[in-house]
Amino acid sequence: MKRILFALGLTALMVSCARKDWKDTSLPASERASLLLKEMTLEEKVGQMCQYVAPCYVPPGQGSPYKNIDATDENLGNKDLADKIRRGEVGSFLHCLTPKEATALQELAQESRLKVPLLIGIDAIHGNALIEGCTVYPTNINLASTFNPELLETIGAETAAEMRQRGLYWTFGPNLDVARDPRWGRMGETFGEDALLVSEMGKHEIWGLQGRDRDLSTHVLACAKHLIAGGEPFGGLNAAPMDVSEGKLREIYLPPFIAAIKEAGVGTVMAAHNEVNGIPCHGNKWLLQDLLRDEMGFDGFVVSDWMDIERLHSMHHWAPDSTEAFVRSVEAGIDMHMQGDNYFEAVVAAVNSGRIPEKRIDQAAGKILEMKFALGLFENPVPEIKTVIEGVGDHGKTALEAARQGLVLLKNDGILPLSSPRRLFVVGPNADSQTILGDWAVPQSDSAVVTVAEGIRDAFPSASIDTLCFGGKISNVDARTIAVARHKASAADVCIVVVGENSQRYSAFGRTCGENCDRDNLDLPGMQQQLLEAVCASGKPVVMILMTGRANSIEWAKDNVSAILNVWEPGQAGGQAIAEVLAGQVNPSGKLPVTMPRSVGQVQNVYNYKHSQYSRQFATSVSGCLFPFGYGLSYSKFSFSEPVLEAAEGDGYGTVSIEVRNDGPYDGGEVVQLYISQEYASVTRPVKELKAFKRIFLKNGESTTVKFEVTTDMLKCFGAGGKWSVEPGEYTLLTGNSSADEDLKSTTLTVK
Ligand code: GLC
């Protein structure tokens, strides 16, 4: 009897193994991927690791968009693309800008032997804004100013819906760079200078994009980028080197990636352009394998940044040639190549020569296939395109609410909110242009964007409004037009000057900010300062609207204008939100996610500096920053009690509680911040570090109690022994509504 049972069991086992098929949708994605790998040739596996830029996306200035899939362009090297796809030698595309193209590319992939669908990615950094007709939310620096992570989850979910409905299943976001140098053009694309703020914003965005349980069948794949430490490149220039101690790497740059991986389960990571301590990230095995996978437990795949593997040779002068660069990147842990020819051949040859074990290819291709199965691409390879956004709520309303919460009032001598002005003069190159959308956005239809001038017209219907908007071009601000502005200003009751930077990626108007638009100074570009001074010379009250993707140095403005509203790049509804604040319909509540320096000479200028940073002062200027991290005014006054540390039961550290009251006169939002400092430890510590924050809303006269539990994570430091611990000693807990000492009250905690 036993023998019969054994035989039956064995048969059942053999049948079940034989029956397992990667087409079986009941199997987990990882198992389906392993089964499919077994049927693939080496070439087909390496093909999954190859990403190309979609033919219709031709970076500005590199020729006209392709008319068909087979077109080639010397600059992009995408020769015989259609045949490569049919041979299964392409696994992914990026920047597919039209649903028609996404469909055409996927149909080509269906002609390949195994019909493996393509994974199409795009930089949906603040909405799917590289596609016309999609919702353009405020840029990340503006969203960070809300200190409202929940908003990011909503925006992530809405963005995922708008992407999938256009055949796009992977975004190269969130950007988790910690931006600590405003000369760097990409500050506007980040969530600012603080690791906790960046971590919380990034984590929530990934939850929105991928779903909290990473249910990719109804969401999209996110990408934590750029690993690592590109946010304070030498000289402020994008991709420049980075030297960083392990302590600083672990305390400042790694936390956002740890949160993205361990708490949000991000499915992909993108390596950074720069080197870290002499080894370029794209060839850095310690970074991509030992740290990312072995220590942090990352279970997805790593994509290179644009042509950065070739740059191991051409830019870093680290690999002797591009073939060696390709091979080293695979050995280090890069799983997918963005973008172009020659990578495929080099990797296949390296496996055939025994330099790269095929197991490494199986690991890379297997992860990529697993994500494709999880996204449901095998069941629905050719996207069902919807041109009207369906079903995830009112995206425009989210964009407007996000814009409202992200506006930062830096100065107000009482002129705001404006009380029914009769004659307004709205002036400046950013007053009526789509630079309000920021970087990573294509021009949207004018009907979809509310500029500042349009918003003001709507909010002040009975005022007479004169404008001078320079056609949206900073270079049109010159001596002649400034004279006109000066004249017009004298006829107004109040002047609204809308100045700043231009981050428009596709604008012929002269970009000054955004990716690869780094600057060696932080002043208002062009003759905008002269424009501001001329308008102020009229003697009329001036409200400055700063529209920018970096922390500009605006010391003169702070001393000479009546009010300053830093709007960053508030997206498609920005003009409405700004006008609502000017009219008092919205009470501003945004807080700075970065320090604003007085001048570029102060850089590096961050809030969590070490005690020895200012042991000396500058000889001929003020050493402190212009506006501090976490700072932002309201039309209401909020008062904060002294923080009280309530002892914990058991071995916790206790809970700090603060009473906050809105003394009016308006209902309004406020951001309660908790900083912690430890003066004496085995390593020098920052004067303070943000360890918790909570956005609250209080009606006029209302009060509430905010409590923060003090945790190990808040107190620990990466000490002299090269390990994390909570070192004994006295800790100061500081609470308030900015990082400035004058806005904080404190209590102490002693750790035995
Ligand atoms: C760029 C950026 C990266 C982006 C990629 C694709 O080089 O560094 O953030 O995702 O190219 O556009």
mmCIF file of N, CA and C in Angstrom, residues 349-453:
data_model
loop_
_atom_site.group_PDB
_atom_site.id
_atom_site.type_symbol
_atom_site.label_atom_id
_atom_site.label_comp_id
_atom_site.label_asym_id
_atom_site.label_seq_id
_atom_site.Cartn_x
_atom_site.Cartn_y
_atom_site.Cartn_z
ATOM 1 N N ALA A 349 28.767 39.085 -25.076
ATOM 2 C CA ALA A 349 30.156 38.625 -25.280
ATOM 3 C C ALA A 349 30.819 38.336 -23.939
ATOM 4 N N ALA A 350 30.549 39.165 -22.942
ATOM 5 C CA ALA A 350 31.192 38.977 -21.626
ATOM 6 C C ALA A 350 30.695 37.703 -20.954
ATOM 7 N N VAL A 351 29.440 37.343 -21.203
ATOM 8 C CA VAL A 351 28.931 36.075 -20.637
ATOM 9 C C VAL A 351 29.567 34.909 -21.386
ATOM 10 N N ASN A 352 29.609 35.018 -22.707
ATOM 11 C CA ASN A 352 30.194 33.930 -23.503
ATOM 12 C C ASN A 352 31.685 33.747 -23.209
ATOM 13 N N SER A 353 32.347 34.824 -22.798
ATOM 14 C CA SER A 353 33.776 34.680 -22.498
ATOM 15 C C SER A 353 33.999 34.233 -21.045
ATOM 16 N N GLY A 354 32.904 34.138 -20.287
ATOM 17 C CA GLY A 354 33.035 33.717 -18.890
ATOM 18 C C GLY A 354 33.305 34.854 -17.930
ATOM 19 N N ARG A 355 33.426 36.094 -18.430
ATOM 20 C CA ARG A 355 33.702 37.228 -17.520
ATOM 21 C C ARG A 355 32.507 37.484 -16.607
ATOM 22 N N ILE A 356 31.292 37.434 -17.176
ATOM 23 C CA ILE A 356 30.084 37.615 -16.360
ATOM 24 C C ILE A 356 29.374 36.270 -16.264
ATOM 25 N N PRO A 357 29.115 35.769 -15.058
ATOM 26 C CA PRO A 357 28.381 34.493 -14.960
ATOM 27 C C PRO A 357 26.941 34.672 -15.418
ATOM 28 N N GLU A 358 26.372 33.666 -16.121
ATOM 29 C CA GLU A 358 25.003 33.790 -16.614
ATOM 30 C C GLU A 358 24.026 33.942 -15.451
ATOM 31 N N LYS A 359 24.427 33.477 -14.279
ATOM 32 C CA LYS A 359 23.576 33.645 -13.082
ATOM 33 C C LYS A 359 23.287 35.122 -12.817
ATOM 34 N N ARG A 360 24.299 35.972 -13.115
ATOM 35 C CA ARG A 360 24.095 37.407 -12.883
ATOM 36 C C ARG A 360 23.056 37.958 -13.859
ATOM 37 N N ILE A 361 23.086 37.427 -15.085
ATOM 38 C CA ILE A 361 22.094 37.845 -16.089
ATOM 39 C C ILE A 361 20.711 37.370 -15.662
ATOM 40 N N ASP A 362 20.634 36.123 -15.165
ATOM 41 C CA ASP A 362 19.350 35.594 -14.699
ATOM 42 C C ASP A 362 18.790 36.470 -13.584
ATOM 43 N N GLN A 363 19.694 36.938 -12.683
ATOM 44 C CA GLN A 363 19.234 37.793 -11.576
ATOM 45 C C GLN A 363 18.646 39.088 -12.127
ATOM 46 N N ALA A 364 19.352 39.735 -13.047
ATOM 47 C CA ALA A 364 18.901 41.019 -13.596
ATOM 48 C C ALA A 364 17.628 40.835 -14.426
ATOM 49 N N ALA A 365 17.699 39.953 -15.398
ATOM 50 C CA ALA A 365 16.534 39.758 -16.284
ATOM 51 C C ALA A 365 15.352 39.209 -15.503
ATOM 52 N N GLY A 366 15.639 38.362 -14.503
ATOM 53 C CA GLY A 366 14.554 37.787 -13.706
ATOM 54 C C GLY A 366 13.774 38.849 -12.957
ATOM 55 N N LYS A 367 14.479 39.834 -12.392
ATOM 56 C CA LYS A 367 13.801 40.898 -11.644
ATOM 57 C C LYS A 367 12.957 41.750 -12.585
ATOM 58 N N ILE A 368 13.510 42.021 -13.755
ATOM 59 C CA ILE A 368 12.774 42.845 -14.727
ATOM 60 C C ILE A 368 11.506 42.115 -15.168
ATOM 61 N N LEU A 369 11.618 40.821 -15.441
ATOM 62 C CA LEU A 369 10.436 40.034 -15.844
ATOM 63 C C LEU A 369 9.429 39.970 -14.706
ATOM 64 N N GLU A 370 9.927 39.820 -13.495
ATOM 65 C CA GLU A 370 9.020 39.733 -12.342
ATOM 66 C C GLU A 370 8.156 40.992 -12.249
ATOM 67 N N MET A 371 8.782 42.179 -12.480
ATOM 68 C CA MET A 371 7.993 43.413 -12.408
ATOM 69 C C MET A 371 6.987 43.463 -13.558
ATOM 70 N N LYS A 372 7.362 42.964 -14.704
ATOM 71 C CA LYS A 372 6.421 42.970 -15.847
ATOM 72 C C LYS A 372 5.227 42.067 -15.561
ATOM 73 N N PHE A 373 5.479 40.909 -14.951
ATOM 74 C CA PHE A 373 4.360 40.036 -14.566
ATOM 75 C C PHE A 373 3.484 40.731 -13.531
ATOM 76 N N ALA A 374 4.128 41.352 -12.546
ATOM 77 C CA ALA A 374 3.370 42.002 -11.461
ATOM 78 C C ALA A 374 2.513 43.148 -11.993
ATOM 79 N N LEU A 375 3.002 43.823 -13.022
ATOM 80 C CA LEU A 375 2.256 44.956 -13.600
ATOM 81 C C LEU A 375 1.091 44.488 -14.464
ATOM 82 N N GLY A 376 1.029 43.181 -14.736
ATOM 83 C CA GLY A 376 -0.068 42.673 -15.566
ATOM 84 C C GLY A 376 0.196 42.850 -17.046
ATOM 85 N N LEU A 377 1.442 43.147 -17.381
ATOM 86 C CA LEU A 377 1.766 43.445 -18.781
ATOM 87 C C LEU A 377 1.598 42.217 -19.671
ATOM 88 N N PHE A 378 1.875 41.033 -19.154
ATOM 89 C CA PHE A 378 1.776 39.842 -20.018
ATOM 90 C C PHE A 378 0.321 39.568 -20.395
ATOM 91 N N GLU A 379 -0.578 39.914 -19.495
ATOM 92 C CA GLU A 379 -1.995 39.670 -19.805
ATOM 93 C C GLU A 379 -2.555 40.792 -20.685
ATOM 94 N N ASN A 380 -2.023 41.992 -20.531
ATOM 95 C CA ASN A 380 -2.526 43.112 -21.358
ATOM 96 C C ASN A 380 -1.347 43.879 -21.943
ATOM 97 N N PRO A 381 -0.613 43.304 -22.863
ATOM 98 C CA PRO A 381 0.615 43.946 -23.357
ATOM 99 C C PRO A 381 0.360 45.239 -24.115
ATOM 100 N N VAL A 382 -0.714 45.249 -24.913
ATOM 101 C CA VAL A 382 -0.967 46.460 -25.695
ATOM 102 C C VAL A 382 -1.940 47.325 -24.893
ATOM 103 N N PRO A 383 -1.501 48.519 -24.485
ATOM 104 C CA PRO A 383 -2.306 49.314 -23.543
ATOM 105 C C PRO A 383 -3.663 49.684 -24.118
ATOM 106 N N GLU A 384 -4.638 49.683 -23.216
ATOM 107 C CA GLU A 384 -5.973 50.172 -23.597
ATOM 108 C C GLU A 384 -5.954 51.672 -23.294
ATOM 109 N N ILE A 385 -5.783 52.448 -24.334
ATOM 110 C CA ILE A 385 -5.531 53.884 -24.135
ATOM 111 C C ILE A 385 -6.831 54.623 -23.842
ATOM 112 N N LYS A 386 -6.788 55.416 -22.791
ATOM 113 C CA LYS A 386 -7.930 56.289 -22.501
ATOM 114 C C LYS A 386 -7.422 57.731 -22.582
ATOM 115 N N THR A 387 -8.075 58.532 -23.366
ATOM 116 C CA THR A 387 -7.568 59.918 -23.461
ATOM 117 C C THR A 387 -8.228 60.783 -22.394
ATOM 118 N N VAL A 388 -9.345 60.302 -21.836
ATOM 119 C CA VAL A 388 -9.941 61.093 -20.750
ATOM 120 C C VAL A 388 -9.600 60.388 -19.440
ATOM 121 N N ILE A 389 -9.042 61.156 -18.500
ATOM 122 C CA ILE A 389 -8.611 60.542 -17.237
ATOM 123 C C ILE A 389 -9.841 60.054 -16.484
ATOM 124 N N GLU A 390 -9.798 58.771 -16.082
ATOM 125 C CA GLU A 390 -10.978 58.208 -15.427
ATOM 126 C C GLU A 390 -10.688 57.945 -13.965
ATOM 127 N N GLY A 391 -11.696 58.111 -13.185
ATOM 128 C CA GLY A 391 -11.879 57.482 -11.911
ATOM 129 C C GLY A 391 -10.939 57.666 -10.773
ATOM 130 N N VAL A 392 -10.019 58.609 -10.644
ATOM 131 C CA VAL A 392 -9.269 58.610 -9.382
ATOM 132 C C VAL A 392 -9.478 59.965 -8.697
ATOM 133 N N GLY A 393 -10.669 60.497 -8.851
ATOM 134 C CA GLY A 393 -10.908 61.745 -8.132
ATOM 135 C C GLY A 393 -10.594 62.930 -9.016
ATOM 136 N N ASP A 394 -10.780 64.114 -8.466
ATOM 137 C CA ASP A 394 -10.609 65.345 -9.229
ATOM 138 C C ASP A 394 -9.149 65.786 -9.139
ATOM 139 N N HIS A 395 -8.369 65.416 -10.144
ATOM 140 C CA HIS A 395 -6.930 65.700 -10.092
ATOM 141 C C HIS A 395 -6.650 67.197 -10.044
ATOM 142 N N GLY A 396 -7.441 67.948 -10.778
ATOM 143 C CA GLY A 396 -7.225 69.399 -10.789
ATOM 144 C C GLY A 396 -7.412 69.993 -9.409
ATOM 145 N N LYS A 397 -8.342 69.437 -8.671
ATOM 146 C CA LYS A 397 -8.605 69.938 -7.305
ATOM 147 C C LYS A 397 -7.413 69.627 -6.402
ATOM 148 N N THR A 398 -6.834 68.440 -6.595
ATOM 149 C CA THR A 398 -5.636 68.077 -5.815
ATOM 150 C C THR A 398 -4.494 69.034 -6.133
ATOM 151 N N ALA A 399 -4.319 69.325 -7.412
ATOM 152 C CA ALA A 399 -3.229 70.230 -7.828
ATOM 153 C C ALA A 399 -3.425 71.607 -7.207
ATOM 154 N N LEU A 400 -4.665 72.062 -7.155
ATOM 155 C CA LEU A 400 -4.950 73.388 -6.579
ATOM 156 C C LEU A 400 -4.696 73.377 -5.069
ATOM 157 N N GLU A 401 -5.156 72.348 -4.395
ATOM 158 C CA GLU A 401 -4.996 72.279 -2.936
ATOM 159 C C GLU A 401 -3.515 72.174 -2.575
ATOM 160 N N ALA A 402 -2.785 71.393 -3.383
ATOM 161 C CA ALA A 402 -1.338 71.257 -3.122
ATOM 162 C C ALA A 402 -0.646 72.604 -3.309
ATOM 163 N N ALA A 403 -1.053 73.337 -4.348
ATOM 164 C CA ALA A 403 -0.448 74.653 -4.599
ATOM 165 C C ALA A 403 -0.738 75.585 -3.427
ATOM 166 N N ARG A 404 -1.980 75.557 -2.957
ATOM 167 C CA ARG A 404 -2.350 76.449 -1.844
ATOM 168 C C ARG A 404 -1.470 76.184 -0.612
ATOM 169 N N GLN A 405 -1.254 74.907 -0.313
ATOM 170 C CA GLN A 405 -0.537 74.568 0.919
ATOM 171 C C GLN A 405 0.971 74.756 0.799
ATOM 172 N N GLY A 406 1.468 74.858 -0.455
ATOM 173 C CA GLY A 406 2.921 74.923 -0.615
ATOM 174 C C GLY A 406 3.472 76.323 -0.780
ATOM 175 N N LEU A 407 2.635 77.343 -0.702
ATOM 176 C CA LEU A 407 3.109 78.723 -0.875
ATOM 177 C C LEU A 407 3.690 79.205 0.452
ATOM 178 N N VAL A 408 4.895 79.800 0.394
ATOM 179 C CA VAL A 408 5.590 80.187 1.625
ATOM 180 C C VAL A 408 5.654 81.717 1.728
ATOM 181 N N LEU A 409 4.967 82.251 2.726
ATOM 182 C CA LEU A 409 4.989 83.702 2.953
ATOM 183 C C LEU A 409 6.231 84.025 3.767
ATOM 184 N N LEU A 410 7.163 84.766 3.163
ATOM 185 C CA LEU A 410 8.437 85.035 3.836
ATOM 186 C C LEU A 410 8.445 86.384 4.537
ATOM 187 N N LYS A 411 7.699 87.322 3.994
ATOM 188 C CA LYS A 411 7.648 88.655 4.626
ATOM 189 C C LYS A 411 6.266 89.250 4.379
ATOM 190 N N ASN A 412 5.791 89.997 5.366
ATOM 191 C CA ASN A 412 4.525 90.708 5.187
ATOM 192 C C ASN A 412 4.480 91.862 6.186
ATOM 193 N N ASP A 413 4.586 93.073 5.657
ATOM 194 C CA ASP A 413 4.569 94.226 6.585
ATOM 195 C C ASP A 413 3.143 94.649 6.895
ATOM 196 N N GLY A 414 2.195 93.806 6.485
ATOM 197 C CA GLY A 414 0.798 94.112 6.757
ATOM 198 C C GLY A 414 0.023 94.417 5.498
ATOM 199 N N ILE A 415 0.734 94.517 4.378
ATOM 200 C CA ILE A 415 0.029 94.836 3.128
ATOM 201 C C ILE A 415 -0.870 93.686 2.669
ATOM 202 N N LEU A 416 -0.481 92.452 3.072
ATOM 203 C CA LEU A 416 -1.292 91.274 2.695
ATOM 204 C C LEU A 416 -2.111 90.849 3.906
ATOM 205 N N PRO A 417 -3.348 90.359 3.641
ATOM 206 C CA PRO A 417 -3.997 90.269 2.333
ATOM 207 C C PRO A 417 -4.415 91.648 1.825
ATOM 208 N N LEU A 418 -4.392 91.806 0.496
ATOM 209 C CA LEU A 418 -4.728 93.083 -0.123
ATOM 210 C C LEU A 418 -6.189 93.407 0.173
ATOM 211 N N SER A 419 -6.415 94.677 0.556
ATOM 212 C CA SER A 419 -7.820 94.992 0.836
ATOM 213 C C SER A 419 -8.359 95.826 -0.329
ATOM 214 N N SER A 420 -9.117 95.168 -1.139
ATOM 215 C CA SER A 420 -9.789 95.723 -2.338
ATOM 216 C C SER A 420 -8.998 96.863 -2.983
ATOM 217 N N PRO A 421 -7.853 96.507 -3.564
ATOM 218 C CA PRO A 421 -7.062 97.535 -4.263
ATOM 219 C C PRO A 421 -7.786 98.010 -5.526
ATOM 220 N N ARG A 422 -7.625 99.299 -5.861
ATOM 221 C CA ARG A 422 -8.315 99.799 -7.061
ATOM 222 C C ARG A 422 -7.442 99.584 -8.295
ATOM 223 N N ARG A 423 -6.146 99.875 -8.150
ATOM 224 C CA ARG A 423 -5.294 99.794 -9.361
ATOM 225 C C ARG A 423 -4.094 98.897 -9.050
ATOM 226 N N LEU A 424 -4.003 97.794 -9.742
ATOM 227 C CA LEU A 424 -2.903 96.840 -9.562
ATOM 228 C C LEU A 424 -2.004 96.859 -10.788
ATOM 229 N N PHE A 425 -0.693 96.727 -10.554
ATOM 230 C CA PHE A 425 0.256 96.585 -11.666
ATOM 231 C C PHE A 425 0.959 95.246 -11.479
ATOM 232 N N VAL A 426 0.737 94.324 -12.413
ATOM 233 C CA VAL A 426 1.342 92.985 -12.338
ATOM 234 C C VAL A 426 2.476 92.955 -13.353
ATOM 235 N N VAL A 427 3.695 92.720 -12.860
ATOM 236 C CA VAL A 427 4.856 92.885 -13.739
ATOM 237 C C VAL A 427 5.881 91.793 -13.467
ATOM 238 N N GLY A 428 6.505 91.308 -14.545
ATOM 239 C CA GLY A 428 7.601 90.343 -14.372
ATOM 240 C C GLY A 428 7.524 89.241 -15.411
ATOM 241 N N PRO A 429 8.658 88.638 -15.759
ATOM 242 C CA PRO A 429 8.674 87.601 -16.804
ATOM 243 C C PRO A 429 7.971 86.318 -16.389
ATOM 244 N N ASN A 430 7.747 86.131 -15.089
ATOM 245 C CA ASN A 430 7.052 84.911 -14.643
ATOM 246 C C ASN A 430 5.590 85.159 -14.317
ATOM 247 N N ALA A 431 5.119 86.362 -14.676
ATOM 248 C CA ALA A 431 3.744 86.723 -14.291
ATOM 249 C C ALA A 431 2.707 86.041 -15.163
ATOM 250 N N ASP A 432 3.082 85.712 -16.382
ATOM 251 C CA ASP A 432 2.059 85.177 -17.293
ATOM 252 C C ASP A 432 2.675 84.126 -18.199
ATOM 253 N N SER A 433 3.385 83.170 -17.598
ATOM 254 C CA SER A 433 4.098 82.166 -18.432
ATOM 255 C C SER A 433 3.984 80.791 -17.798
ATOM 256 N N GLN A 434 4.332 79.788 -18.583
ATOM 257 C CA GLN A 434 4.223 78.414 -18.095
ATOM 258 C C GLN A 434 5.442 77.978 -17.308
ATOM 259 N N THR A 435 6.329 78.940 -16.963
ATOM 260 C CA THR A 435 7.409 78.554 -16.060
ATOM 261 C C THR A 435 6.830 78.192 -14.697
ATOM 262 N N ILE A 436 5.578 78.534 -14.501
ATOM 263 C CA ILE A 436 4.842 78.163 -13.275
ATOM 264 C C ILE A 436 4.757 76.647 -13.135
ATOM 265 N N LEU A 437 4.990 75.915 -14.245
ATOM 266 C CA LEU A 437 4.899 74.453 -14.225
ATOM 267 C C LEU A 437 6.193 73.802 -13.752
ATOM 268 N N GLY A 438 7.308 74.531 -13.871
ATOM 269 C CA GLY A 438 8.579 73.956 -13.412
ATOM 270 C C GLY A 438 9.189 73.002 -14.429
ATOM 271 N N ASP A 439 10.214 72.274 -14.008
ATOM 272 C CA ASP A 439 10.923 71.355 -14.894
ATOM 273 C C ASP A 439 10.106 70.071 -15.076
ATOM 274 N N TRP A 440 10.547 69.195 -16.012
ATOM 275 C CA TRP A 440 9.878 67.914 -16.268
ATOM 276 C C TRP A 440 8.408 68.090 -16.633
ATOM 277 N N ALA A 441 8.148 69.132 -17.413
ATOM 278 C CA ALA A 441 6.779 69.339 -17.917
ATOM 279 C C ALA A 441 6.880 69.849 -19.351
ATOM 280 N N VAL A 442 5.991 69.338 -20.225
ATOM 281 C CA VAL A 442 5.908 69.891 -21.579
ATOM 282 C C VAL A 442 4.897 71.032 -21.551
ATOM 283 N N PRO A 443 4.943 71.908 -22.551
ATOM 284 C CA PRO A 443 3.949 72.975 -22.597
ATOM 285 C C PRO A 443 2.545 72.373 -22.604
ATOM 286 N N GLN A 444 1.702 72.875 -21.719
ATOM 287 C CA GLN A 444 0.322 72.409 -21.660
ATOM 288 C C GLN A 444 -0.564 73.442 -22.347
ATOM 289 N N SER A 445 -1.783 73.054 -22.660
ATOM 290 C CA SER A 445 -2.664 74.046 -23.318
ATOM 291 C C SER A 445 -2.905 75.193 -22.337
ATOM 292 N N ASP A 446 -2.947 76.400 -22.858
ATOM 293 C CA ASP A 446 -3.113 77.571 -21.986
ATOM 294 C C ASP A 446 -4.365 77.460 -21.129
ATOM 295 N N SER A 447 -5.377 76.761 -21.669
ATOM 296 C CA SER A 447 -6.632 76.656 -20.898
ATOM 297 C C SER A 447 -6.446 75.794 -19.648
ATOM 298 N N ALA A 448 -5.374 75.002 -19.633
ATOM 299 C CA ALA A 448 -5.179 74.091 -18.486
ATOM 300 C C ALA A 448 -4.324 74.732 -17.410
ATOM 301 N N VAL A 449 -3.758 75.909 -17.705
ATOM 302 C CA VAL A 449 -2.802 76.525 -16.770
ATOM 303 C C VAL A 449 -3.323 77.891 -16.339
ATOM 304 N N VAL A 450 -3.329 78.148 -15.035
ATOM 305 C CA VAL A 450 -3.706 79.478 -14.529
ATOM 306 C C VAL A 450 -2.433 80.210 -14.135
ATOM 307 N N THR A 451 -2.079 81.236 -14.904
ATOM 308 C CA THR A 451 -0.877 82.006 -14.569
ATOM 309 C C THR A 451 -1.219 83.007 -13.462
ATOM 310 N N VAL A 452 -0.181 83.672 -12.951
ATOM 311 C CA VAL A 452 -0.401 84.644 -11.872
ATOM 312 C C VAL A 452 -1.307 85.766 -12.360
ATOM 313 N N ALA A 453 -1.008 86.285 -13.538
ATOM 314 C CA ALA A 453 -1.831 87.401 -14.060
ATOM 315 C C ALA A 453 -3.288 86.973 -14.209
#
